[in-house]
mmCIF file of C-alpha atoms in Angstrom:
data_model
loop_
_atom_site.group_PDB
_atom_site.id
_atom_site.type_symbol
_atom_site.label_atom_id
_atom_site.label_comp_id
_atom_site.label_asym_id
_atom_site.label_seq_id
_atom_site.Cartn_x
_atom_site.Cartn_y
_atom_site.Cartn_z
ATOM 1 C CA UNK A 1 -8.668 4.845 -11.201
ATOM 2 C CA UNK A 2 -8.365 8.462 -9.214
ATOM 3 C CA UNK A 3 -5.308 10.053 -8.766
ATOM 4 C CA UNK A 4 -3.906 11.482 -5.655
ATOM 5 C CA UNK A 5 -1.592 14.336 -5.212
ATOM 6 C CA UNK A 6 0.551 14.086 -2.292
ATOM 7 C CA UNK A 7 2.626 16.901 -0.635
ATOM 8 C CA UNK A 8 5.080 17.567 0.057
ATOM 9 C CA UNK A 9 7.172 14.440 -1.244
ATOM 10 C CA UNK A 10 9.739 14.918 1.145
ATOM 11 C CA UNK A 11 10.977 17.020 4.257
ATOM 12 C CA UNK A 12 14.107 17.092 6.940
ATOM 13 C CA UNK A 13 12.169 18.540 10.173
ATOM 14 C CA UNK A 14 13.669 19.219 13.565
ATOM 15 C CA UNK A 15 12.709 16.953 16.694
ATOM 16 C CA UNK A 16 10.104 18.614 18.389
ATOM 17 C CA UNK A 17 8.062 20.351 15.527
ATOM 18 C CA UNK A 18 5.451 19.480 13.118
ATOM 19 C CA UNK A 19 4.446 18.403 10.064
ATOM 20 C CA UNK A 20 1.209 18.504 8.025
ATOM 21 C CA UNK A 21 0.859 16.207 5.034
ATOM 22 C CA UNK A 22 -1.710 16.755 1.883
ATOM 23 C CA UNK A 23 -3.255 14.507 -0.176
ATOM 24 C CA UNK A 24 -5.905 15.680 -2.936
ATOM 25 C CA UNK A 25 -8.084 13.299 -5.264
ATOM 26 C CA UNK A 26 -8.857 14.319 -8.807
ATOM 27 C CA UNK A 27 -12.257 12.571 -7.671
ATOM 28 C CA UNK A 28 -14.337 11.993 -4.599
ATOM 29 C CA UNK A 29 -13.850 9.207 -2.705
ATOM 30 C CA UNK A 30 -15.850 7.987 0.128
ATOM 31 C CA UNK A 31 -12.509 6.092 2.181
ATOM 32 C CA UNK A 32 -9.179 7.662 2.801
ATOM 33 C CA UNK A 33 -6.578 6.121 4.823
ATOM 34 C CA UNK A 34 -3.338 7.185 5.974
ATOM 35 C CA UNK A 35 -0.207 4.439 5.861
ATOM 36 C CA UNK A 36 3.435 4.716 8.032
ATOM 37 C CA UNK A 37 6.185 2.572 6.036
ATOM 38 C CA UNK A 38 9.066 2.667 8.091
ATOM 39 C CA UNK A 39 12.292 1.515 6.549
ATOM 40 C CA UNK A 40 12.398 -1.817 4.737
ATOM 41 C CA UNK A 41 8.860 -2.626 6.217
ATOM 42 C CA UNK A 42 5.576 -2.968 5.253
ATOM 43 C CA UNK A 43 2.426 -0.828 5.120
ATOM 44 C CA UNK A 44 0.936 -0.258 8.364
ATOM 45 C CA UNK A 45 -2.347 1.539 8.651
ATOM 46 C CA UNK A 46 -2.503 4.544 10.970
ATOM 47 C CA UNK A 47 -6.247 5.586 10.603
ATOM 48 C CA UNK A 48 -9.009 5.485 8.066
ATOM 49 C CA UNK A 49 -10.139 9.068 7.728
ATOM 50 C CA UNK A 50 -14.020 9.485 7.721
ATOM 51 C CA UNK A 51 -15.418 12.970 6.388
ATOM 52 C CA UNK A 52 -17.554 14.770 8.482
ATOM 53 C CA UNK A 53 -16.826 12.710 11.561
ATOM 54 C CA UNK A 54 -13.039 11.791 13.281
ATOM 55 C CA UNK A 55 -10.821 9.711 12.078
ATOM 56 C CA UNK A 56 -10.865 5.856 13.248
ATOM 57 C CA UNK A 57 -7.244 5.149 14.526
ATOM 58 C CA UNK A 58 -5.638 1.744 14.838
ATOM 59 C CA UNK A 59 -3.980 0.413 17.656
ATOM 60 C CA UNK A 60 -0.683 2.262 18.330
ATOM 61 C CA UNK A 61 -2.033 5.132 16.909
ATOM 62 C CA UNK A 62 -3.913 8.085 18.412
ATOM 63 C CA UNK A 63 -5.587 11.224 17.454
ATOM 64 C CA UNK A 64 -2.863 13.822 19.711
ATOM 65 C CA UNK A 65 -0.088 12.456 17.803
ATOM 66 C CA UNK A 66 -1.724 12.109 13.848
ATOM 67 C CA UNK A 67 -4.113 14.408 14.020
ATOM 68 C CA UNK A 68 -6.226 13.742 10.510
ATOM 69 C CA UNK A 69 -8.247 16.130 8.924
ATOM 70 C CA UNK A 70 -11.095 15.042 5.792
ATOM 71 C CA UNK A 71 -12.986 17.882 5.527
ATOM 72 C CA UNK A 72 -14.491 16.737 1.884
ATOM 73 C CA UNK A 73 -14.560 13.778 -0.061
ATOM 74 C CA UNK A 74 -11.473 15.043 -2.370
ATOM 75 C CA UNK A 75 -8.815 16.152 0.342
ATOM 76 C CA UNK A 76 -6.898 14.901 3.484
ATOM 77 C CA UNK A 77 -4.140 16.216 6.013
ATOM 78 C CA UNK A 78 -2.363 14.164 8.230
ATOM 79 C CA UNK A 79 -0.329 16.137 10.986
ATOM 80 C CA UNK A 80 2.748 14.224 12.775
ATOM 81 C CA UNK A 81 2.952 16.470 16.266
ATOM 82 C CA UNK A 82 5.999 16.641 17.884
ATOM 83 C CA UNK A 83 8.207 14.715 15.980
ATOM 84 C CA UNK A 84 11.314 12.006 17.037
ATOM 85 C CA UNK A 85 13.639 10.497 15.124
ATOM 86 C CA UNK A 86 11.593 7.714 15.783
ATOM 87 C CA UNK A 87 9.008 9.289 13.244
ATOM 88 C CA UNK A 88 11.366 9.096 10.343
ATOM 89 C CA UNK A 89 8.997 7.205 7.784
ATOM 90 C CA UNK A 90 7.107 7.426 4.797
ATOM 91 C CA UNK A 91 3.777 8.181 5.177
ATOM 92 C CA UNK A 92 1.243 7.623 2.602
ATOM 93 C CA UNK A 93 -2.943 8.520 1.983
ATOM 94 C CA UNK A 94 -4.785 6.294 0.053
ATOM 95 C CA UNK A 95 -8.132 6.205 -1.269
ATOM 96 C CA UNK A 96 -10.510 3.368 -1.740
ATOM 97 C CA UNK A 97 -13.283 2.811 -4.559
ATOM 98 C CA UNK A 98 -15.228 0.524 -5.617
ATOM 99 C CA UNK A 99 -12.695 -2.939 -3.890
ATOM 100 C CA UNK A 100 -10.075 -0.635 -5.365
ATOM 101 C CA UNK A 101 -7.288 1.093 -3.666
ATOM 102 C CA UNK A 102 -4.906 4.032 -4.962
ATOM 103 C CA UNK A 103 -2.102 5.013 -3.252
ATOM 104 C CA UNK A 104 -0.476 9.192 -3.300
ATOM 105 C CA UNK A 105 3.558 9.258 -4.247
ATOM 106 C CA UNK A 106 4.105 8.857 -0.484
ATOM 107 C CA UNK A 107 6.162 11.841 1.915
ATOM 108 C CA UNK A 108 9.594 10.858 2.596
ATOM 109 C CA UNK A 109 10.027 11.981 5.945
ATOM 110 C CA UNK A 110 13.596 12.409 7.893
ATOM 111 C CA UNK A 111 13.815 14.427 12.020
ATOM 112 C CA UNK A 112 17.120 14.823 12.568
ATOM 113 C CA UNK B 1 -9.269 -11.155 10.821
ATOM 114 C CA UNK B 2 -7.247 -11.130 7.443
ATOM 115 C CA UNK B 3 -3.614 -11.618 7.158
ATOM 116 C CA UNK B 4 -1.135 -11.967 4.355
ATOM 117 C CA UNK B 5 2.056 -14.022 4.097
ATOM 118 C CA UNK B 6 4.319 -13.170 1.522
ATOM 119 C CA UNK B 7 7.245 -16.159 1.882
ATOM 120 C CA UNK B 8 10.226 -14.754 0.265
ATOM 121 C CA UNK B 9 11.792 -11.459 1.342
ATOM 122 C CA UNK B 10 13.999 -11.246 -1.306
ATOM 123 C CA UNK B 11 13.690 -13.447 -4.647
ATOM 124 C CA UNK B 12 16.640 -13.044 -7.371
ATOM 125 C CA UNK B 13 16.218 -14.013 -11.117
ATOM 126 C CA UNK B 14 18.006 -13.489 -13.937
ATOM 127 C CA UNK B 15 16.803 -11.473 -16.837
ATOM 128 C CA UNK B 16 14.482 -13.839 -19.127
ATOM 129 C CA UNK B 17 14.040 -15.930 -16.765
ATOM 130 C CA UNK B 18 10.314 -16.441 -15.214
ATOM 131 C CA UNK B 19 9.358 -14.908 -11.868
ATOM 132 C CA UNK B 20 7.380 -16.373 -9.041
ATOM 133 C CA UNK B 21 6.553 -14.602 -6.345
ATOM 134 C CA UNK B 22 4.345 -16.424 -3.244
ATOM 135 C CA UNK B 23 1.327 -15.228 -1.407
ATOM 136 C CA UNK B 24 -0.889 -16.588 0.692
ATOM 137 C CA UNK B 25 -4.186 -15.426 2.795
ATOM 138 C CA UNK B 26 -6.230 -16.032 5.522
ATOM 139 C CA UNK B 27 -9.486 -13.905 5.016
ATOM 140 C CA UNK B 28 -13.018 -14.917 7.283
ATOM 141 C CA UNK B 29 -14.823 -13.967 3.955
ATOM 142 C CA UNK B 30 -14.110 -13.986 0.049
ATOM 143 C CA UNK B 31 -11.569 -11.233 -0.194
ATOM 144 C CA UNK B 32 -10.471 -8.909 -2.490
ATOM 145 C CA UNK B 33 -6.907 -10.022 -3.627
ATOM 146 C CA UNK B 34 -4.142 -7.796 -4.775
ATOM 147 C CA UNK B 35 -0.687 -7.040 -6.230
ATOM 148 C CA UNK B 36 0.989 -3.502 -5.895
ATOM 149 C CA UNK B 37 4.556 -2.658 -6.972
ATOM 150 C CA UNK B 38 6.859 -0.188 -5.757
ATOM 151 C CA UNK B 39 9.674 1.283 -7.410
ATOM 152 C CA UNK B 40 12.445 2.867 -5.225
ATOM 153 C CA UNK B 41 11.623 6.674 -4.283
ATOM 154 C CA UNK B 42 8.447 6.197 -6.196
ATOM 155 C CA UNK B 43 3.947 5.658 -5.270
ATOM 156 C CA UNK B 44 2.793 2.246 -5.381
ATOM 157 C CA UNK B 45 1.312 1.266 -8.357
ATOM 158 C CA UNK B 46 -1.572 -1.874 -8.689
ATOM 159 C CA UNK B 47 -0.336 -4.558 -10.803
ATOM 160 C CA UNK B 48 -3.661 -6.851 -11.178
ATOM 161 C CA UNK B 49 -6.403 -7.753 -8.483
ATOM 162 C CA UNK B 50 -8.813 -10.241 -7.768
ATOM 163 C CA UNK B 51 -12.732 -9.645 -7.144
ATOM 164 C CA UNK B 52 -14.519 -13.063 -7.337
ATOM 165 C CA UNK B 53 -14.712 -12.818 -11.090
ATOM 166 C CA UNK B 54 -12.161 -15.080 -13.226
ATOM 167 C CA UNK B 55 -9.317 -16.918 -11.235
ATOM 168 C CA UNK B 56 -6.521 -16.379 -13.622
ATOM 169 C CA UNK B 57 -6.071 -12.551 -13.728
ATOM 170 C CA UNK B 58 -3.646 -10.599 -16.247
ATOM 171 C CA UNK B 59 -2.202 -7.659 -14.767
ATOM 172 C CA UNK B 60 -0.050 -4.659 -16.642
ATOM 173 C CA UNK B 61 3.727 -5.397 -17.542
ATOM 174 C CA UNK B 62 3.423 -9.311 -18.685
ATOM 175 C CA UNK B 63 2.410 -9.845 -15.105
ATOM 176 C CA UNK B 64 -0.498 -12.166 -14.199
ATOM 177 C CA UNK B 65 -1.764 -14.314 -10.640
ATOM 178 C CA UNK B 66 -3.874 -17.097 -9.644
ATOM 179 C CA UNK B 67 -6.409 -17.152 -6.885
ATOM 180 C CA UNK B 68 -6.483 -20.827 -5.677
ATOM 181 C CA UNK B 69 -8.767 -20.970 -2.874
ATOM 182 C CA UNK B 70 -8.217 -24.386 -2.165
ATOM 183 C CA UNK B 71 -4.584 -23.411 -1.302
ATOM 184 C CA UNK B 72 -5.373 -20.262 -0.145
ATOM 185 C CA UNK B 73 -2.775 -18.702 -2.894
ATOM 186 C CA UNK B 74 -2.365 -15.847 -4.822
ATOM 187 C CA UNK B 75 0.674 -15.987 -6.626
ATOM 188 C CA UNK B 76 2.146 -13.452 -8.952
ATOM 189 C CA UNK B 77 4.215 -14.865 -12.250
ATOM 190 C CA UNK B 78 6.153 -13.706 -15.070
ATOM 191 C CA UNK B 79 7.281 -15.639 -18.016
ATOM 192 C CA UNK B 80 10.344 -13.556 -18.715
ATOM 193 C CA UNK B 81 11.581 -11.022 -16.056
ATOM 194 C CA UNK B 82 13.307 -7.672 -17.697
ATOM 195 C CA UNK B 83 15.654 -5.432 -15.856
ATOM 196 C CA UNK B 84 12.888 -2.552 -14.969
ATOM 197 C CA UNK B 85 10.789 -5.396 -13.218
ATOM 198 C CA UNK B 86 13.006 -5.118 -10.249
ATOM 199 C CA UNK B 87 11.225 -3.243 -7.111
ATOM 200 C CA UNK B 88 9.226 -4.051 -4.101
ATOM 201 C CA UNK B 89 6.014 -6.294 -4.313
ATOM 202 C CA UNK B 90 3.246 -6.398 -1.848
ATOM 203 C CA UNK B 91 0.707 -8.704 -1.481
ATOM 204 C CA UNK B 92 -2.551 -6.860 -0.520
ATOM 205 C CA UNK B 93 -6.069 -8.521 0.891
ATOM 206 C CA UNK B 94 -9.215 -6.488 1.598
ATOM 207 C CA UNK B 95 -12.856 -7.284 2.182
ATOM 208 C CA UNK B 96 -15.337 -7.194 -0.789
ATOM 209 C CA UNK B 97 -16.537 -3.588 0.533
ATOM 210 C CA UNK B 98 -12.982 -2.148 -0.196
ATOM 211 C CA UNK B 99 -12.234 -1.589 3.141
ATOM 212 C CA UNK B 100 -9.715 -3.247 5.629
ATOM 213 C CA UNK B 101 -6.805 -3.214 3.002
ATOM 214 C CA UNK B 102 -3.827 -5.600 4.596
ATOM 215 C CA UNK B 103 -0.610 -5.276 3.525
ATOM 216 C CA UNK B 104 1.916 -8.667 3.479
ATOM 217 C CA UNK B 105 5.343 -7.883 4.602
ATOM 218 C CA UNK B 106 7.215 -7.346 0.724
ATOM 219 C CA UNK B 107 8.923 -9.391 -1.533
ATOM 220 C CA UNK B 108 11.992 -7.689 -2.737
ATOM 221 C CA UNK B 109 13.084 -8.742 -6.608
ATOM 222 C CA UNK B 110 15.811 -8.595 -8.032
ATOM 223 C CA UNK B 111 16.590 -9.399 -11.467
ATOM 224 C CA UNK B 112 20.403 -9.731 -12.756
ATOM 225 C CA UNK B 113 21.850 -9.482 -15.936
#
């Protein structure tokens, strides 16, 4: 399957700023999706990100505070704006082929 | 709507002993079944999965799961469990398209000397 290249794998941010995650495919893909794992949880899905158009968010989720970026079928940024403690997560991209899903190293996140 | 119950948080073996680890799924339409592992402070990495073909499916590491749809099951086994087999396990459903991927909550193992 395609590998994804996630960065960076981990960053200590201040409340109040931002952060823009990158995830690269060694192959094109036609679905990306960005993930929140918050500690000891699950995956939740934040948005599937659709090239050439906006992302689609899920509920809880919206475009001001993840802005998503998929300006090719090998690359994707998610942005966390204005970050909380609350925010402390790891967030992971993932892209989908073929019933098949792959998963970047995820970005350890911690605002202090 | 598809969901995934995974009905053990946390499941402790001891090494060489077998592993069983529950799912089940509710899916409107034959899904697209899946097992991912995750190692602490590392990616998620797919175990086996399920795509309407054979209903016994061998995954990597000795690992292997059954689709019963009767039961709605997908449980993953292990005949022997071995030290490095301890890590998170997720459960994952999605539609035949490859879209809609659920996650089920985690089952954390543990496997003791």
């Amino acid at each position: 399957s395609a590998v994804i290249s996630q960065k960076p794998s981990r960053d200590i941010c201040q409340r109040g700023t931002s952060l823009t995650i990158q995830c690269q495919v060694d192959s094109q893909v036609t679905m990306m999706f960005w993930y929140r794992q918050q500690p000891g949880q699950s995956l939740t899905l934040i948005a599937t990100a659709n090239q050439g158009s906006e992302a689609t968010y899920e509920s809880g989720f919206v475009i001001d505070k993840f802005p998503i970026s998929r300006p090719n079928l090998t690359f994707s940024t998610l942005t966390v704006s204005n970050m909380s403690p609350e925010d402390s997560s790891i967030y992971l991209c993932s892209g989908a082929e073929r019933t098949e899903a792959f998963f970047g190293q995820g970005t350890r996140l911690t605002v202090v | 709507a598809q969901s995934v119950t995974q009905l053990d948080s946390h499941v402790s073996v001891s090494e060489g002993t077998p592993v069983l680890l529950r799912c089940n799924y509710s899916s409107s339409y034959s899904p697209s079944l899946f097992w991912y592992v995750q190692h602490p402070n590392k990616g998620l990495q797919l175990l086996l999965k399920y795509t309407s073909a054979a209903t016994l499916v061998k995954g990597i590491n000795g690992f292997e799961a059954e689709f019963k749809k009767s039961e709605t099951s997908f449980h993953l086994t292990k005949p022997s469990a071995h030290m490095s087999d301890a890590a998170e396990y997720f459960c994952v459903v999605s539609d035949v398209y490859g879209q809609n991927f659920v996650f089920g909550p985690g089952t954390r193992l543990s496997v003791l000397p």
